[in-house]
mmCIF file of C-alpha atoms in Angstrom:
data_model
loop_
_atom_site.group_PDB
_atom_site.id
_atom_site.type_symbol
_atom_site.label_atom_id
_atom_site.label_comp_id
_atom_site.label_asym_id
_atom_site.label_seq_id
_atom_site.Cartn_x
_atom_site.Cartn_y
_atom_site.Cartn_z
ATOM 1 C CA MET K 267 0.006 0.006 -0.060
ATOM 2 C CA SER K 268 1.280 3.425 -0.838
ATOM 3 C CA ARG K 269 1.762 5.950 1.901
ATOM 4 C CA ASN K 270 -1.214 7.936 0.485
ATOM 5 C CA ALA K 271 -3.513 4.963 0.733
ATOM 6 C CA LYS K 272 -2.318 4.197 4.222
ATOM 7 C CA ILE K 273 -3.159 7.718 5.457
ATOM 8 C CA ASN K 274 -6.568 7.536 3.789
ATOM 9 C CA THR K 275 -7.331 4.190 5.311
ATOM 10 C CA LEU K 276 -6.222 5.498 8.712
ATOM 11 C CA LEU K 277 -8.681 8.387 8.355
ATOM 12 C CA ILE K 278 -11.554 6.053 7.597
ATOM 13 C CA VAL K 279 -10.645 3.781 10.528
ATOM 14 C CA LEU K 280 -10.606 6.819 12.892
ATOM 15 C CA VAL K 281 -14.009 7.962 11.750
ATOM 16 C CA ALA K 282 -15.374 4.443 12.228
ATOM 17 C CA ALA K 283 -13.850 4.190 15.692
ATOM 18 C CA LEU K 284 -15.357 7.515 16.697
ATOM 19 C CA ALA K 285 -18.817 6.258 15.696
ATOM 20 C CA VAL K 286 -18.479 2.773 17.231
ATOM 21 C CA LEU K 287 -16.783 3.623 20.518
ATOM 22 C CA PRO K 288 -19.796 5.252 22.140
ATOM 23 C CA LEU K 289 -21.784 2.060 21.427
ATOM 24 C CA VAL K 290 -19.123 -0.272 22.654
ATOM 25 C CA LEU K 291 -18.560 1.685 25.860
ATOM 26 C CA GLY K 292 -22.252 1.712 26.432
ATOM 27 C CA LEU K 293 -22.395 5.489 26.817
ATOM 28 C CA GLY K 294 -26.166 5.494 26.152
ATOM 29 C CA ASP K 295 -26.958 2.993 28.908
ATOM 30 C CA HIS K 296 -27.990 5.657 31.402
ATOM 31 C CA LYS K 297 -30.654 6.915 29.144
ATOM 32 C CA GLU K 298 -34.289 5.700 28.865
ATOM 33 C CA GLU K 299 -33.905 5.575 25.145
ATOM 34 C CA PRO K 300 -30.271 5.095 24.333
ATOM 35 C CA PHE K 301 -28.894 6.916 21.254
ATOM 36 C CA ALA K 302 -32.089 8.761 20.371
ATOM 37 C CA GLY K 303 -31.775 11.761 18.087
ATOM 38 C CA ALA K 304 -30.630 15.043 19.612
ATOM 39 C CA ASP K 305 -33.584 16.758 17.958
ATOM 40 C CA ALA K 306 -36.064 14.606 19.845
ATOM 41 C CA GLN K 307 -34.149 15.404 23.107
ATOM 42 C CA ALA K 308 -34.426 19.128 22.260
ATOM 43 C CA GLU K 309 -38.218 18.644 21.841
ATOM 44 C CA THR K 310 -38.358 17.126 25.278
ATOM 45 C CA ALA K 311 -36.249 20.029 26.734
ATOM 46 C CA ILE K 312 -38.650 22.561 25.161
ATOM 47 C CA THR K 313 -41.695 20.975 26.760
ATOM 48 C CA GLU K 314 -39.769 20.940 30.078
ATOM 49 C CA ILE K 315 -39.098 24.604 29.859
ATOM 50 C CA GLU K 316 -42.530 25.535 28.483
ATOM 51 C CA PRO K 317 -44.971 22.728 29.326
ATOM 52 C CA ASP K 318 -47.852 24.283 27.409
ATOM 53 C CA TYR K 319 -45.942 24.788 24.182
ATOM 54 C CA GLU K 320 -47.704 23.092 21.228
ATOM 55 C CA PRO K 321 -46.012 22.790 17.883
ATOM 56 C CA TRP K 322 -48.122 24.966 15.692
ATOM 57 C CA PHE K 323 -47.291 23.271 12.458
ATOM 58 C CA SER K 324 -46.794 19.608 11.506
ATOM 59 C CA PRO K 325 -44.787 18.137 8.635
ATOM 60 C CA LEU K 326 -46.611 17.987 5.325
ATOM 61 C CA TYR K 327 -45.460 14.481 4.783
ATOM 62 C CA GLU K 328 -44.229 12.104 7.481
ATOM 63 C CA PRO K 329 -42.722 8.690 6.650
ATOM 64 C CA PRO K 330 -45.357 6.166 7.843
ATOM 65 C CA SER K 331 -42.859 4.054 9.646
ATOM 66 C CA GLY K 332 -39.312 3.941 10.918
ATOM 67 C CA GLU K 333 -38.501 1.498 8.143
ATOM 68 C CA VAL K 334 -39.672 3.916 5.391
ATOM 69 C CA GLU K 335 -37.825 6.691 7.140
ATOM 70 C CA SER K 336 -34.593 4.847 7.262
ATOM 71 C CA ALA K 337 -35.037 3.906 3.637
ATOM 72 C CA LEU K 338 -35.405 7.594 2.673
ATOM 73 C CA PHE K 339 -32.324 8.466 4.736
ATOM 74 C CA ALA K 340 -30.411 5.662 2.974
ATOM 75 C CA LEU K 341 -31.653 7.091 -0.325
ATOM 76 C CA GLN K 342 -30.245 10.472 0.609
ATOM 77 C CA ALA K 343 -26.888 9.029 1.567
ATOM 78 C CA ALA K 344 -26.871 6.835 -1.583
ATOM 79 C CA LEU K 345 -27.654 9.837 -3.861
ATOM 80 C CA GLY K 346 -24.796 11.811 -2.357
ATOM 81 C CA ALA K 347 -22.338 8.904 -2.354
ATOM 82 C CA GLY K 348 -23.299 8.164 -6.008
ATOM 83 C CA VAL K 349 -22.490 11.696 -7.135
ATOM 84 C CA LEU K 350 -19.285 11.782 -5.206
ATOM 85 C CA ALA K 351 -18.211 8.427 -6.694
ATOM 86 C CA TYR K 352 -19.149 9.547 -10.199
ATOM 87 C CA TYR K 353 -16.956 12.650 -9.700
ATOM 88 C CA PHE K 354 -13.852 10.825 -8.608
ATOM 89 C CA GLY K 355 -14.367 7.986 -11.158
ATOM 90 C CA LEU K 356 -14.621 10.481 -13.946
ATOM 91 C CA ARG K 357 -11.529 12.337 -12.788
ATOM 92 C CA ARG K 358 -9.543 9.190 -12.460
ATOM 93 C CA GLY K 359 -10.680 8.051 -15.979
ATOM 94 C CA ARG K 360 -9.726 11.436 -17.534
ATOM 95 C CA ARG K 361 -6.394 11.466 -15.789
ATOM 96 C CA GLN K 362 -5.638 8.028 -17.140
ATOM 97 C CA GLY K 363 -6.658 9.100 -20.606
ATOM 98 C CA VAL K 364 -4.401 12.130 -20.544
ATOM 99 C CA GLU K 365 -1.567 9.987 -19.218
ATOM 100 C CA ARG K 366 -1.955 7.536 -22.044
ATOM 101 C CA GLU K 367 -2.068 10.330 -24.511
ATOM 102 C CA ARG K 368 1.162 11.702 -23.151
ATOM 103 C CA GLU K 369 2.891 8.370 -23.283
ATOM 104 C CA ARG K 370 1.875 8.143 -26.946
ATOM 105 C CA ALA K 371 3.138 11.625 -27.641
ATOM 106 C CA LEU K 372 6.414 10.933 -25.900
ATOM 107 C CA ASP K 373 6.880 7.644 -27.717
ATOM 108 C CA GLY K 374 6.217 9.537 -31.024
ATOM 109 C CA HIS K 375 8.861 12.101 -30.179
ATOM 110 C CA ALA K 376 11.401 9.410 -29.272
ATOM 111 C CA GLY K 377 12.783 9.373 -32.758
ATOM 112 C CA PRO K 378 12.095 12.915 -34.024
ATOM 113 C CA THR K 379 14.987 12.878 -36.497
ATOM 114 C CA ALA K 380 13.506 9.990 -38.483
ATOM 115 C CA GLU K 381 9.952 11.276 -38.546
ATOM 116 C CA PRO K 382 10.086 14.411 -40.636
ATOM 117 C CA SER K 383 12.182 12.865 -43.479
ATOM 118 C CA GLY K 384 9.500 10.214 -43.800
ATOM 119 C CA ASP K 385 11.887 7.388 -44.782
ATOM 120 C CA VAL K 386 10.043 4.635 -43.036
ATOM 121 C CA PRO K 387 6.633 5.766 -42.019
ATOM 122 C CA GLY K 388 5.710 2.397 -40.691
ATOM 123 C CA ALA K 389 8.666 2.317 -38.333
ATOM 124 C CA ALA K 390 7.826 5.554 -36.610
ATOM 125 C CA SER K 391 4.236 4.701 -35.967
ATOM 126 C CA GLY K 392 5.117 1.072 -35.221
ATOM 127 C CA LEU K 393 6.277 2.355 -31.837
ATOM 128 C CA THR K 394 2.713 3.393 -30.874
ATOM 129 C CA ALA K 395 -0.440 1.351 -30.854
ATOM 130 C CA ASP K 396 -1.047 -1.631 -33.093
ATOM 131 C CA GLY K 397 -3.980 -0.036 -34.915
ATOM 132 C CA GLU K 398 -1.872 2.866 -36.008
ATOM 133 C CA SER K 399 0.873 0.844 -37.437
ATOM 134 C CA ARG K 400 -1.592 -1.185 -39.364
ATOM 135 C CA THR K 401 -3.171 1.886 -41.031
ATOM 136 C CA GLY K 402 0.345 3.133 -41.707
ATOM 137 C CA ALA K 403 1.193 -0.071 -43.525
ATOM 138 C CA GLY K 404 -2.053 -0.004 -45.403
ATOM 139 C CA GLN K 405 -1.392 3.442 -46.753
ATOM 140 C CA ALA K 406 2.255 2.635 -47.724
ATOM 141 C CA MET A 87 -30.102 17.520 13.980
ATOM 142 C CA HIS A 88 -32.194 20.444 13.155
ATOM 143 C CA ILE A 89 -35.039 22.229 14.946
ATOM 144 C CA ALA A 90 -38.181 20.135 14.326
ATOM 145 C CA GLU A 91 -41.238 21.337 12.514
ATOM 146 C CA GLY A 92 -43.347 23.740 14.502
ATOM 147 C CA PHE A 93 -40.924 23.970 17.358
ATOM 148 C CA LEU A 94 -40.089 27.642 16.932
ATOM 149 C CA PRO A 95 -42.764 30.220 17.846
ATOM 150 C CA PRO A 96 -44.058 31.958 14.717
ATOM 151 C CA ALA A 97 -42.284 35.271 15.416
ATOM 152 C CA HIS A 98 -38.925 33.539 15.743
ATOM 153 C CA ALA A 99 -39.589 31.360 12.658
ATOM 154 C CA ILE A 100 -40.347 34.391 10.580
ATOM 155 C CA ALA A 101 -37.450 36.455 11.952
ATOM 156 C CA TRP A 102 -34.909 33.640 11.091
ATOM 157 C CA GLY A 103 -36.480 33.272 7.662
ATOM 158 C CA VAL A 104 -36.063 37.027 7.007
ATOM 159 C CA ALA A 105 -32.434 36.870 8.259
ATOM 160 C CA SER A 106 -31.590 33.956 5.998
ATOM 161 C CA ALA A 107 -33.314 34.971 2.828
ATOM 162 C CA PRO A 108 -30.739 37.518 1.634
ATOM 163 C CA PHE A 109 -27.906 35.069 2.169
ATOM 164 C CA VAL A 110 -29.739 32.493 0.110
ATOM 165 C CA VAL A 111 -30.512 34.909 -2.663
ATOM 166 C CA HIS A 112 -26.931 36.146 -2.711
ATOM 167 C CA GLY A 113 -25.872 32.485 -2.689
ATOM 168 C CA VAL A 114 -27.999 31.708 -5.755
ATOM 169 C CA ARG A 115 -26.397 34.654 -7.571
ATOM 170 C CA SER A 116 -22.803 33.616 -6.756
ATOM 171 C CA LEU A 117 -23.637 30.006 -7.627
ATOM 172 C CA THR A 118 -24.979 30.964 -11.034
ATOM 173 C CA ARG A 119 -22.030 33.223 -11.697
ATOM 174 C CA GLU A 120 -19.600 30.448 -10.765
ATOM 175 C CA VAL A 121 -21.327 28.002 -13.166
ATOM 176 C CA LYS A 122 -21.482 30.618 -15.929
ATOM 177 C CA GLU A 123 -17.976 31.786 -15.646
ATOM 178 C CA HIS A 124 -16.466 28.354 -14.917
ATOM 179 C CA PRO A 125 -18.706 25.648 -16.368
ATOM 180 C CA GLU A 126 -15.988 23.073 -15.575
ATOM 181 C CA SER A 127 -16.552 23.596 -11.814
ATOM 182 C CA THR A 128 -20.172 22.393 -12.045
ATOM 183 C CA LEU A 129 -19.047 18.877 -11.368
ATOM 184 C CA LEU A 130 -17.102 19.777 -8.289
ATOM 185 C CA LEU A 131 -20.012 21.973 -7.125
ATOM 186 C CA GLY A 132 -22.202 18.873 -7.434
ATOM 187 C CA ALA A 133 -19.658 16.755 -5.487
ATOM 188 C CA SER A 134 -19.667 19.408 -2.724
ATOM 189 C CA GLY A 135 -23.437 19.302 -2.494
ATOM 190 C CA ALA A 136 -23.252 15.541 -2.537
ATOM 191 C CA PHE A 137 -20.898 15.520 0.350
ATOM 192 C CA THR A 138 -23.395 17.619 2.450
ATOM 193 C CA PHE A 139 -26.135 15.182 1.237
ATOM 194 C CA VAL A 140 -24.228 12.114 2.469
ATOM 195 C CA LEU A 141 -22.975 13.564 5.751
ATOM 196 C CA SER A 142 -26.331 15.012 6.880
ATOM 197 C CA ALA A 143 -27.950 11.672 6.232
ATOM 198 C CA LEU A 144 -25.578 9.782 8.609
ATOM 199 C CA LYS A 145 -26.920 9.810 12.178
ATOM 200 C CA ILE A 146 -23.917 8.772 14.291
ATOM 201 C CA PRO A 147 -23.888 7.821 17.940
ATOM 202 C CA SER A 148 -21.987 10.172 20.216
ATOM 203 C CA VAL A 149 -20.431 10.300 23.652
ATOM 204 C CA THR A 150 -23.566 11.828 25.263
ATOM 205 C CA GLY A 151 -25.543 8.666 24.459
ATOM 206 C CA SER A 152 -27.541 10.283 21.738
ATOM 207 C CA CYS A 153 -27.280 10.581 17.981
ATOM 208 C CA SER A 154 -26.666 13.429 15.659
ATOM 209 C CA HIS A 155 -25.395 13.979 12.176
ATOM 210 C CA PRO A 156 -22.577 16.038 10.702
ATOM 211 C CA THR A 157 -23.368 18.819 8.195
ATOM 212 C CA GLY A 158 -20.707 18.459 5.468
ATOM 213 C CA THR A 159 -20.804 22.160 4.715
ATOM 214 C CA GLY A 160 -17.176 22.873 5.529
ATOM 215 C CA LEU A 161 -15.807 21.325 2.296
ATOM 216 C CA GLY A 162 -17.910 23.433 -0.075
ATOM 217 C CA ALA A 163 -17.263 26.561 1.929
ATOM 218 C CA ILE A 164 -13.492 26.027 1.632
ATOM 219 C CA LEU A 165 -13.704 25.214 -2.084
ATOM 220 C CA PHE A 166 -16.222 27.714 -3.324
ATOM 221 C CA ARG A 167 -16.666 30.234 -0.438
ATOM 222 C CA PRO A 168 -19.637 30.203 1.926
ATOM 223 C CA PRO A 169 -22.351 31.914 -0.259
ATOM 224 C CA VAL A 170 -22.524 28.875 -2.464
ATOM 225 C CA MET A 171 -23.089 26.688 0.590
ATOM 226 C CA ALA A 172 -26.147 28.781 1.518
ATOM 227 C CA VAL A 173 -27.796 27.325 -1.561
ATOM 228 C CA LEU A 174 -26.413 23.698 -1.291
ATOM 229 C CA GLY A 175 -27.227 23.596 2.411
ATOM 230 C CA THR A 176 -30.786 24.875 1.807
ATOM 231 C CA ILE A 177 -31.377 22.228 -0.844
ATOM 232 C CA THR A 178 -30.311 19.481 1.619
ATOM 233 C CA LEU A 179 -32.526 20.982 4.350
ATOM 234 C CA LEU A 180 -35.468 21.203 2.048
ATOM 235 C CA PHE A 181 -35.063 17.549 0.987
ATOM 236 C CA GLN A 182 -35.083 16.492 4.618
ATOM 237 C CA ALA A 183 -37.911 18.705 5.621
ATOM 238 C CA LEU A 184 -40.196 17.613 2.778
ATOM 239 C CA LEU A 185 -39.422 13.896 2.549
ATOM 240 C CA LEU A 186 -38.074 12.884 5.905
ATOM 241 C CA ALA A 187 -40.032 15.078 8.358
ATOM 242 C CA HIS A 188 -36.529 16.022 9.642
ATOM 243 C CA GLY A 189 -36.253 19.671 10.405
ATOM 244 C CA GLY A 190 -39.223 21.559 8.936
ATOM 245 C CA LEU A 191 -40.627 24.159 6.669
ATOM 246 C CA THR A 192 -41.464 26.557 9.473
ATOM 247 C CA THR A 193 -38.040 26.133 11.028
ATOM 248 C CA LEU A 194 -36.299 26.164 7.643
ATOM 249 C CA GLY A 195 -35.171 29.745 8.105
ATOM 250 C CA ALA A 196 -33.555 29.017 11.442
ATOM 251 C CA ASN A 197 -32.017 25.781 10.223
ATOM 252 C CA VAL A 198 -30.639 27.408 7.081
ATOM 253 C CA PHE A 199 -29.177 30.122 9.158
ATOM 254 C CA SER A 200 -27.343 27.731 11.360
ATOM 255 C CA MET A 201 -26.296 25.012 8.917
ATOM 256 C CA ALA A 202 -26.008 26.826 5.569
ATOM 257 C CA ILE A 203 -24.918 30.331 6.686
ATOM 258 C CA ALA A 204 -23.319 30.477 10.131
ATOM 259 C CA GLY A 205 -21.551 27.143 9.928
ATOM 260 C CA PRO A 206 -19.904 27.641 6.480
ATOM 261 C CA TRP A 207 -18.883 31.212 7.327
ATOM 262 C CA ALA A 208 -17.378 30.329 10.686
ATOM 263 C CA GLY A 209 -15.539 27.373 9.128
ATOM 264 C CA TYR A 210 -14.321 29.430 6.255
ATOM 265 C CA ALA A 211 -13.098 32.178 8.547
ATOM 266 C CA VAL A 212 -11.056 29.714 10.603
ATOM 267 C CA TYR A 213 -9.692 28.056 7.433
ATOM 268 C CA ARG A 214 -8.570 31.408 5.967
ATOM 269 C CA LEU A 215 -7.104 32.615 9.265
ATOM 270 C CA LEU A 216 -5.028 29.413 9.623
ATOM 271 C CA LYS A 217 -3.881 29.514 6.056
ATOM 272 C CA ARG A 218 -2.761 33.154 6.512
ATOM 273 C CA TYR A 219 -0.534 31.895 9.246
ATOM 274 C CA ASP A 220 0.950 29.211 7.012
ATOM 275 C CA VAL A 221 -0.731 26.341 8.777
ATOM 276 C CA PRO A 222 -0.438 23.246 6.536
ATOM 277 C CA LEU A 223 -3.470 22.903 4.187
ATOM 278 C CA MET A 224 -4.806 19.671 5.615
ATOM 279 C CA ALA A 225 -4.700 21.007 9.195
ATOM 280 C CA ALA A 226 -6.452 24.196 8.106
ATOM 281 C CA VAL A 227 -9.087 22.076 6.311
ATOM 282 C CA PHE A 228 -9.642 19.942 9.377
ATOM 283 C CA CYS A 229 -10.092 22.906 11.586
ATOM 284 C CA GLY A 230 -12.357 24.607 9.091
ATOM 285 C CA ALA A 231 -14.628 21.593 8.764
ATOM 286 C CA PHE A 232 -14.612 21.007 12.484
ATOM 287 C CA VAL A 233 -15.674 24.584 13.269
ATOM 288 C CA ALA A 234 -18.326 24.644 10.455
ATOM 289 C CA ASP A 235 -19.907 21.571 11.970
ATOM 290 C CA LEU A 236 -19.717 22.553 15.654
ATOM 291 C CA SER A 237 -20.702 26.119 15.159
ATOM 292 C CA THR A 238 -23.831 25.053 13.322
ATOM 293 C CA TYR A 239 -25.130 23.325 16.435
ATOM 294 C CA CYS A 240 -23.977 26.172 18.712
ATOM 295 C CA VAL A 241 -26.195 28.489 16.701
ATOM 296 C CA THR A 242 -29.077 25.948 16.906
ATOM 297 C CA SER A 243 -28.662 26.051 20.684
ATOM 298 C CA VAL A 244 -28.712 29.815 20.749
ATOM 299 C CA GLN A 245 -31.782 29.867 18.507
ATOM 300 C CA LEU A 246 -33.638 27.565 20.865
ATOM 301 C CA ALA A 247 -32.514 29.381 23.952
ATOM 302 C CA LEU A 248 -33.743 32.630 22.452
ATOM 303 C CA ALA A 249 -37.138 31.146 21.762
ATOM 304 C CA PHE A 250 -37.444 29.235 25.062
ATOM 305 C CA PRO A 251 -35.573 30.989 27.839
ATOM 306 C CA ASP A 252 -35.573 29.045 31.076
ATOM 307 C CA PRO A 253 -38.172 30.435 33.508
ATOM 308 C CA GLY A 254 -35.642 30.303 36.311
ATOM 309 C CA SER A 255 -32.186 30.789 34.810
ATOM 310 C CA GLY A 256 -33.230 32.721 31.718
ATOM 311 C CA PHE A 257 -31.512 32.681 28.380
ATOM 312 C CA LEU A 258 -28.156 31.445 29.685
ATOM 313 C CA GLY A 259 -29.807 28.582 31.592
ATOM 314 C CA ALA A 260 -31.596 27.473 28.483
ATOM 315 C CA LEU A 261 -28.465 27.868 26.408
ATOM 316 C CA GLY A 262 -26.679 25.546 28.761
ATOM 317 C CA LYS A 263 -29.529 23.042 28.426
ATOM 318 C CA PHE A 264 -29.744 23.096 24.627
ATOM 319 C CA GLY A 265 -25.949 23.379 24.293
ATOM 320 C CA GLY A 266 -25.676 20.187 26.333
ATOM 321 C CA ILE A 267 -28.028 18.418 23.937
ATOM 322 C CA PHE A 268 -26.748 19.723 20.590
ATOM 323 C CA ALA A 269 -23.244 21.114 20.981
ATOM 324 C CA VAL A 270 -21.676 18.551 23.278
ATOM 325 C CA THR A 271 -23.140 15.668 21.302
ATOM 326 C CA GLN A 272 -21.677 17.215 18.235
ATOM 327 C CA ILE A 273 -18.023 17.469 19.328
ATOM 328 C CA PRO A 274 -16.970 13.901 18.311
ATOM 329 C CA LEU A 275 -19.076 14.191 15.163
ATOM 330 C CA ALA A 276 -17.287 17.415 14.259
ATOM 331 C CA VAL A 277 -14.045 15.592 14.624
ATOM 332 C CA SER A 278 -15.360 12.891 12.230
ATOM 333 C CA GLU A 279 -16.456 15.500 9.841
ATOM 334 C CA GLY A 280 -13.084 17.113 9.948
ATOM 335 C CA LEU A 281 -11.377 13.802 9.193
ATOM 336 C CA LEU A 282 -13.766 13.019 6.334
ATOM 337 C CA THR A 283 -13.297 16.428 4.852
ATOM 338 C CA VAL A 284 -9.555 15.954 4.976
ATOM 339 C CA LEU A 285 -9.963 12.569 3.253
ATOM 340 C CA VAL A 286 -12.039 14.087 0.458
ATOM 341 C CA MET A 287 -9.661 16.992 0.141
ATOM 342 C CA ARG A 288 -6.725 14.538 -0.163
ATOM 343 C CA LEU A 289 -8.500 12.745 -2.940
ATOM 344 C CA LEU A 290 -9.197 16.069 -4.627
ATOM 345 C CA VAL A 291 -5.547 17.020 -4.366
ATOM 346 C CA GLN A 292 -4.699 13.857 -6.140
ATOM 347 C CA SER A 293 -7.371 14.076 -8.825
ATOM 348 C CA SER A 294 -8.262 17.691 -9.331
ATOM 349 C CA ARG A 295 -5.091 19.654 -8.847
ATOM 350 C CA GLY A 296 -5.868 22.199 -11.614
ATOM 351 C CA GLU A 297 -9.281 22.954 -10.319
ATOM 352 C CA LEU A 298 -8.024 23.374 -6.710
ATOM 353 C CA THR A 299 -5.347 25.725 -8.013
ATOM 354 C CA ARG A 300 -7.889 27.758 -9.805
ATOM 355 C CA LEU A 301 -10.017 27.954 -6.673
ATOM 356 C CA GLY A 302 -7.051 29.177 -4.706
ATOM 357 C CA VAL A 303 -6.983 26.135 -2.377
ATOM 358 C CA LEU A 304 -3.572 25.053 -3.700
ATOM 359 C CA LEU A 305 -0.918 27.549 -4.627
ATOM 360 C CA GLN A 306 0.361 27.966 -8.096
ATOM 361 C CA ARG A 307 2.899 25.245 -8.677
ATOM 362 C CA ALA A 308 6.460 26.391 -8.130
ATOM 363 C CA ARG A 309 8.573 26.474 -11.234
ATOM 364 C CA PRO A 310 10.034 22.983 -11.719
ATOM 365 C CA ALA A 311 13.298 24.425 -12.895
ATOM 366 C CA THR A 312 13.944 26.167 -9.607
ATOM 367 C CA ALA A 313 12.585 23.625 -7.287
ATOM 368 C CA PRO A 314 12.240 20.207 -8.955
ATOM 369 C CA GLY A 315 11.546 18.330 -5.724
ATOM 370 C CA ALA A 316 8.903 20.665 -4.335
ATOM 371 C CA THR A 317 6.200 20.229 -6.878
ATOM 372 C CA PRO A 318 4.952 16.626 -7.048
ATOM 373 C CA ALA A 319 2.018 15.895 -4.909
ATOM 374 C CA THR A 320 3.107 12.323 -4.357
ATOM 375 C CA ASP A 321 6.251 11.064 -2.728
ATOM 376 C CA ARG A 322 7.286 9.418 -5.933
ATOM 377 C CA ALA A 323 10.691 10.177 -7.423
ATOM 378 C CA PRO A 324 11.390 13.832 -7.030
ATOM 379 C CA GLY A 325 14.363 13.336 -9.268
ATOM 380 C CA PRO A 326 17.604 15.162 -9.873
ATOM 381 C CA THR A 327 17.847 18.486 -11.667
ATOM 382 C CA MET A 328 16.422 18.427 -15.168
ATOM 383 C CA ASP A 329 18.318 18.425 -18.370
ATOM 384 C CA THR A 330 17.228 20.661 -21.215
ATOM 385 C CA THR A 331 15.180 18.000 -23.086
ATOM 386 C CA THR A 332 13.013 17.269 -20.090
ATOM 387 C CA ALA A 333 12.569 20.971 -19.530
ATOM 388 C CA LYS A 334 11.370 21.233 -23.104
ATOM 389 C CA THR A 335 8.809 18.414 -22.811
ATOM 390 C CA GLU A 336 7.938 19.897 -19.430
ATOM 391 C CA ALA A 337 7.033 23.178 -21.089
ATOM 392 C CA LYS A 338 5.015 21.410 -23.797
ATOM 393 C CA ILE A 339 3.211 19.334 -21.230
ATOM 394 C CA LYS A 340 2.530 22.380 -19.065
ATOM 395 C CA ALA A 341 0.711 23.978 -21.965
ATOM 396 C CA THR A 342 -1.834 21.163 -22.064
ATOM 397 C CA ASP A 343 -1.719 20.462 -18.341
ATOM 398 C CA GLN A 344 -5.056 20.682 -16.669
ATOM 399 C CA ASP A 345 -5.140 18.758 -13.389
ATOM 400 C CA THR A 346 -2.817 15.839 -13.582
ATOM 401 C CA GLY A 347 -0.057 16.442 -11.166
ATOM 402 C CA ASP A 348 0.698 12.781 -10.755
ATOM 403 C CA ALA A 349 0.769 11.985 -14.390
ATOM 404 C CA ARG A 350 3.280 14.711 -14.897
ATOM 405 C CA THR A 351 5.819 13.349 -12.470
ATOM 406 C CA GLU A 352 5.539 10.020 -14.285
ATOM 407 C CA THR A 353 6.026 11.426 -17.722
ATOM 408 C CA GLU A 354 8.990 13.369 -16.330
ATOM 409 C CA ALA A 355 10.555 10.189 -15.161
ATOM 410 C CA ARG A 356 9.858 8.495 -18.449
ATOM 411 C CA ALA A 357 11.419 11.336 -20.481
ATOM 412 C CA ARG A 358 14.520 11.026 -18.430
#
């Protein structure tokens, strides 16, 4: 593994550890409902401070069950992850394409003295891809 | 975790909406300008929005025994400046308010203010400050993302404390209460977000060097002739001083070079 990949893996492991440790250490055990959402706790706190506060508006659409809700959250994460993966995949592909192009260009320039005189056109292009040498031979 | 639907009194809900609106309008303008002037950055803009989408969908357990989620707004703020995040953050919040009953339409203004405006600006300010004092890029990125995340939830706590001051201890008492719920829970998550933002930034440095340079995140590359070892992003073969032929191919490559820092070091080695 390259040093780069090692650092990236370490970062991912650290994030995973930060998420898992509270569960492993049982940090939610003292709560009635361990690891509930902070927003639900805030709602409780509001009703503690102002017992007669009534929410004056309710969501237009509410997922009918926890399962549907988690599905929609997963959808949100999947959409985001998909776009991110597309971005990095596209970049990688483009970079490889440019790299290959350069290799070809550098190979072509390897014998610049022979190329302009045009003595053996097949020989110059023979250094590059197979397809090119074939077309070169066909024209000659 | 955002303020739930209907949980801000109407006056507060409207006030936060009014406070957020100009930022979002300004954000839409800078976003369209960015896309018009640099169509090539559309993809990276999409990726920044996607990062926010992923991170704010992940509810992660925290040390307080409750769950919350990161915001993912630091990355976009560092790359494209905060106004753009006002838009991308609002889109994420709208998605969650409409489909997930998470956050809400009446509390959208307040949530936009904390997550899409205050967080990105605070994170961006810290990032710029650290960069001015020559702190290494990745350290500045970590701190920027950390602050963007944590400050979002500090603002949420302030918003709730303003709306629901404690009858006994007043605003400060309520701030302590809501801060304990939101801000303390958020600390390890903000660390996670900082680490993930560094990860994405590292991948961007590898894959989108040209774009990052244009956005001012990376400095213009130093001239290879003067400092051959300083330029490559990777640790691969810095190489001895260049001869004239490599310098020539170098110049040719530079003309076509977009964002392929790695490829370049390889071709350099090949030419040698």
